[in-house]
PDB file of C-alpha atoms in Angstrom:
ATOM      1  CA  UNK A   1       0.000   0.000   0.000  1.00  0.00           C
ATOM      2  CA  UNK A   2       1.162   3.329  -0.139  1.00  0.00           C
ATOM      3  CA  UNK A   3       1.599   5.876   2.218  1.00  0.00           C
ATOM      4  CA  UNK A   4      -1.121   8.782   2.678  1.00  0.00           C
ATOM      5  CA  UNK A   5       2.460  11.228   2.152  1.00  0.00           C
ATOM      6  CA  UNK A   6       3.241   9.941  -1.137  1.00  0.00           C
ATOM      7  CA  UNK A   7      -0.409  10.246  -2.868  1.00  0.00           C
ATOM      8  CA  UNK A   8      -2.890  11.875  -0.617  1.00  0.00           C
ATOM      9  CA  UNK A   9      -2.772  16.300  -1.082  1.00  0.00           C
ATOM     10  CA  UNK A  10      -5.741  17.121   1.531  1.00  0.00           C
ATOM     11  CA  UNK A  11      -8.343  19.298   0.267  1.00  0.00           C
ATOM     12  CA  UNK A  12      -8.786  22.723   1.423  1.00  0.00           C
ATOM     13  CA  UNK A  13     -10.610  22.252   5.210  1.00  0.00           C
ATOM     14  CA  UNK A  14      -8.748  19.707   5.921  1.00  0.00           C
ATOM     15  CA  UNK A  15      -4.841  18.875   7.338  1.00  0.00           C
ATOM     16  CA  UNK A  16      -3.192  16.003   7.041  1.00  0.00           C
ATOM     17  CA  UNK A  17      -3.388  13.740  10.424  1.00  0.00           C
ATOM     18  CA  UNK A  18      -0.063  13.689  12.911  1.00  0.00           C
ATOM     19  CA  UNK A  19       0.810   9.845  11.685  1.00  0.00           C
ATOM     20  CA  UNK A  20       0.372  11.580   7.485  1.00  0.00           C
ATOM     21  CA  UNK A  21       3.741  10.058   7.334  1.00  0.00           C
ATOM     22  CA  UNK A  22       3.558   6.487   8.299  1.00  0.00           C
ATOM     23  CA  UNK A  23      -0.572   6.044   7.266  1.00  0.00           C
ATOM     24  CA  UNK A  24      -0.916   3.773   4.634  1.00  0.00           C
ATOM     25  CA  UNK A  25      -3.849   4.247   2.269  1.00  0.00           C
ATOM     26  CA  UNK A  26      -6.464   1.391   1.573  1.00  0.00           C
ATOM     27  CA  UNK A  27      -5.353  -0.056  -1.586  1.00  0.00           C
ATOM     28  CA  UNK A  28      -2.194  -0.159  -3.319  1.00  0.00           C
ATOM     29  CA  UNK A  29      -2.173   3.455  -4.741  1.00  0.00           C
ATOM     30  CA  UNK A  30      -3.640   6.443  -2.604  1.00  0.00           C
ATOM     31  CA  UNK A  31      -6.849   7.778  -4.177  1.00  0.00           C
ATOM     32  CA  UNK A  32      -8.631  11.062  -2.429  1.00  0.00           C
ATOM     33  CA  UNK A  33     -12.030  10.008  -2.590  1.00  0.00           C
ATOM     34  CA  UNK A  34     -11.250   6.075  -0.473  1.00  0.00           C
ATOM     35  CA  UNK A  35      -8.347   7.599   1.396  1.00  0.00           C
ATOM     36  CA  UNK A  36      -9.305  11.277   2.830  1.00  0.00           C
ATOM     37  CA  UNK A  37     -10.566  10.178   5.983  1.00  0.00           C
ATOM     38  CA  UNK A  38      -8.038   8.056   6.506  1.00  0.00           C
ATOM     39  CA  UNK A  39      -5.010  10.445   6.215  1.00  0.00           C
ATOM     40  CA  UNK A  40      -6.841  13.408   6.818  1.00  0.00           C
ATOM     41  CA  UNK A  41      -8.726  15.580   9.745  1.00  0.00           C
ATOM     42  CA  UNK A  42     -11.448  17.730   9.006  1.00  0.00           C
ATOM     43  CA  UNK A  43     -10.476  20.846  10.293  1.00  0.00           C
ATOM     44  CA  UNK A  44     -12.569  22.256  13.023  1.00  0.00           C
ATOM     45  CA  UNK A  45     -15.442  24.982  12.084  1.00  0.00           C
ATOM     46  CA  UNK A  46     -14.892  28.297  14.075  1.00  0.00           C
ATOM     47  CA  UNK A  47     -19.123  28.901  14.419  1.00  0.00           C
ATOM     48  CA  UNK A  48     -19.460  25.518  16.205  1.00  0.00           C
ATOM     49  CA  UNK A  49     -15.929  25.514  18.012  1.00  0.00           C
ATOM     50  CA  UNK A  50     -14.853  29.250  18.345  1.00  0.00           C
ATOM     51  CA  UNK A  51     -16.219  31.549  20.460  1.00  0.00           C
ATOM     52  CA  UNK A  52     -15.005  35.231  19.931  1.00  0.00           C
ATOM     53  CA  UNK A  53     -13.886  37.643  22.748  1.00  0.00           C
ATOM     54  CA  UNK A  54     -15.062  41.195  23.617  1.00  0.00           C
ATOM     55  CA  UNK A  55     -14.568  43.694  21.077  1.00  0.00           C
ATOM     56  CA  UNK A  56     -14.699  40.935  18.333  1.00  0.00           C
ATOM     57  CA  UNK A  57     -17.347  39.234  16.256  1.00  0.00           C
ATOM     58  CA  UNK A  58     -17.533  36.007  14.091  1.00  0.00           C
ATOM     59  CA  UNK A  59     -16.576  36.143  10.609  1.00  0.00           C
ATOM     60  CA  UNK A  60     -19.186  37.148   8.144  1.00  0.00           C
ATOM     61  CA  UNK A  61     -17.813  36.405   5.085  1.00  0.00           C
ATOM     62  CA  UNK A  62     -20.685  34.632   3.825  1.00  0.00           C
ATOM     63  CA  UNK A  63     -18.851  31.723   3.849  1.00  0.00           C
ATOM     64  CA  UNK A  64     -17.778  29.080   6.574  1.00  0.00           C
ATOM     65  CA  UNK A  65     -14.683  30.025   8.747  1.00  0.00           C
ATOM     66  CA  UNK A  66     -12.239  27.442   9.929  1.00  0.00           C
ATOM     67  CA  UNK A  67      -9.446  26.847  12.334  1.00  0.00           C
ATOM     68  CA  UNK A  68      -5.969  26.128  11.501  1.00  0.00           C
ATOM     69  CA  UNK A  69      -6.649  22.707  13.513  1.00  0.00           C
ATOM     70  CA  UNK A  70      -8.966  20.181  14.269  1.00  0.00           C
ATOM     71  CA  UNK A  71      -9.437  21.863  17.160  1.00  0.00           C
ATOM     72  CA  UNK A  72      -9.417  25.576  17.693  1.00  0.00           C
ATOM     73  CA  UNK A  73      -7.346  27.151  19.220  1.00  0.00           C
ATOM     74  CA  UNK A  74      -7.828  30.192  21.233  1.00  0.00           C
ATOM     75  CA  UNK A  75      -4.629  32.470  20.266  1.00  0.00           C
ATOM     76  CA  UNK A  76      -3.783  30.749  16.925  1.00  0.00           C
ATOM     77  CA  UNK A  77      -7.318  31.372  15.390  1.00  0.00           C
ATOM     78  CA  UNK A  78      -9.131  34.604  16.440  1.00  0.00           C
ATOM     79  CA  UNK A  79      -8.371  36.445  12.985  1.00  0.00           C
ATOM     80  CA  UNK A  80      -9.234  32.865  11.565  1.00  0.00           C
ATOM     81  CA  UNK A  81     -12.696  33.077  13.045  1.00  0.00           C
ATOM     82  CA  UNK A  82     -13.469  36.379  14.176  1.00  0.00           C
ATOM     83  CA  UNK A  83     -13.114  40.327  12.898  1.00  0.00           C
ATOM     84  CA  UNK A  84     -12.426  43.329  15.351  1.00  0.00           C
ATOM     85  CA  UNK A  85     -14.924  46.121  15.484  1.00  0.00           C
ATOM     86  CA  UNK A  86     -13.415  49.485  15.253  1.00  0.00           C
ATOM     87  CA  UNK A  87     -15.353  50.872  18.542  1.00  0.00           C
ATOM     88  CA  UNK A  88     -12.797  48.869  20.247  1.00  0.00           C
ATOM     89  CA  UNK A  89      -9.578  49.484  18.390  1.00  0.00           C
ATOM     90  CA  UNK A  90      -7.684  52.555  19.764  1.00  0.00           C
ATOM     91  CA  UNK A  91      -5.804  54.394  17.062  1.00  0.00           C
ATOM     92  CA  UNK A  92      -2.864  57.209  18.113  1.00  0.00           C
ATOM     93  CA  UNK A  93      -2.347  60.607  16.726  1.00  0.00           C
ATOM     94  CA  UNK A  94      -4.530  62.953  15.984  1.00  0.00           C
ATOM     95  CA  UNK A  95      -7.370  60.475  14.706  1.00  0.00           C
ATOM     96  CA  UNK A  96     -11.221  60.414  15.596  1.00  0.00           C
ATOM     97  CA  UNK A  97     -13.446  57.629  15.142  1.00  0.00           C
ATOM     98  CA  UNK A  98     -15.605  57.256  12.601  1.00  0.00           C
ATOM     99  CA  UNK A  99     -19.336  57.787  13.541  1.00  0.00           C
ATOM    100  CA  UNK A 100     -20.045  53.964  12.078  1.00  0.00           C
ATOM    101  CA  UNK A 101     -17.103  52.572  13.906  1.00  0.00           C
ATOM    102  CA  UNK A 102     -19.981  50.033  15.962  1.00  0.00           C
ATOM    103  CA  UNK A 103     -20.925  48.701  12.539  1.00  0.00           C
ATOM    104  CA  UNK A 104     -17.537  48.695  11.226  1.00  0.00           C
ATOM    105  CA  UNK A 105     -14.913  45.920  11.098  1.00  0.00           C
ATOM    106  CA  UNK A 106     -11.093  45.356  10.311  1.00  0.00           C
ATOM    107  CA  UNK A 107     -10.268  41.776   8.933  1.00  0.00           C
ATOM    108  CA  UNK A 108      -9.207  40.297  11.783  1.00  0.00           C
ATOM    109  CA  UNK A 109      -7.419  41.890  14.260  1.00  0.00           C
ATOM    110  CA  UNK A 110      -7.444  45.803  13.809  1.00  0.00           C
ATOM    111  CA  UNK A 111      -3.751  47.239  12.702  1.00  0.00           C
ATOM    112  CA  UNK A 112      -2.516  50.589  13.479  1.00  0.00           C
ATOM    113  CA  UNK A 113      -1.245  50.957   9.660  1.00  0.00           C
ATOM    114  CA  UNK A 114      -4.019  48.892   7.527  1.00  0.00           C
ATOM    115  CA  UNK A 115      -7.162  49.914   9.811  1.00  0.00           C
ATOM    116  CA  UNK A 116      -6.354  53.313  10.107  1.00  0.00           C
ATOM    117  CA  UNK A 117      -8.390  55.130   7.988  1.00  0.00           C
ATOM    118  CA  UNK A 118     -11.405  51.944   8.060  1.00  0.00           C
ATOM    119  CA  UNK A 119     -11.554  53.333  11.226  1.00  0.00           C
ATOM    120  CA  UNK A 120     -10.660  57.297  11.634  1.00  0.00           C
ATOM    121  CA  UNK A 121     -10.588  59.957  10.045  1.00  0.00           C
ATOM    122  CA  UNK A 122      -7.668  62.745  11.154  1.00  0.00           C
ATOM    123  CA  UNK A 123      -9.154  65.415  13.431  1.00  0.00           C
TER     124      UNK A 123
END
């Protein structure tokens, strides 16, 4: 048989499993449809595994968000799973908030440099 490393490319959602290496698919040559499971972990879905913290809300990208993992992980995914709102990013300078910053999100975590002016505008 041959091993899940040698003829298995997991699809996008998915990671190969820790033993990728050493797994041997079912038959004598890998094929994605028979050998996925085997070789592969689904990777975990941040709505049903990912809980966002204050000042942050779940992705709404219109699409499903996932993890890095099969399981989530709490530092390693928030700008995976979730998108800061601009009413609780602080910018410096001489900046004011926009008047829609509630309703307003950065792609992830907010940065001083990209979320700048999705945020403020100068004062």
């Amino acid at each position: 048989a041959e091993l899940c490393s040698h003829g298995v490319d997991c699809p996008i959602n998915y990671l190969p499993k820790p033993a990728y290496d050493t797994l041997l698919c079912q038959g004598s040559r890998c094929n994605l449809t028979a050998d996925r499971d085997i070789c592969c972990d689904a990777a975990a879905s941040c709505l049903a595994n990912f809980t966002c913290p204050d000042g942050f809300v779940p992705k709404a990208n219109g699409t499903e968000s996932f993890c890095k993992g099969a399981v989530c992980d709490p530092a390693a995914d928030l700008d995976q799973c979730c998108d800061q709102t601009c009413s609780d990013f602080q910018c410096m300078g001489r900046s004011a908030r926009r008047a829609n910053a509630a309703d307003t999100f950065c792609a992830g975590t907010c940065d001083p440099l990209r979320d700048r002016t999705t945020c403020f505008g100068f004062a």
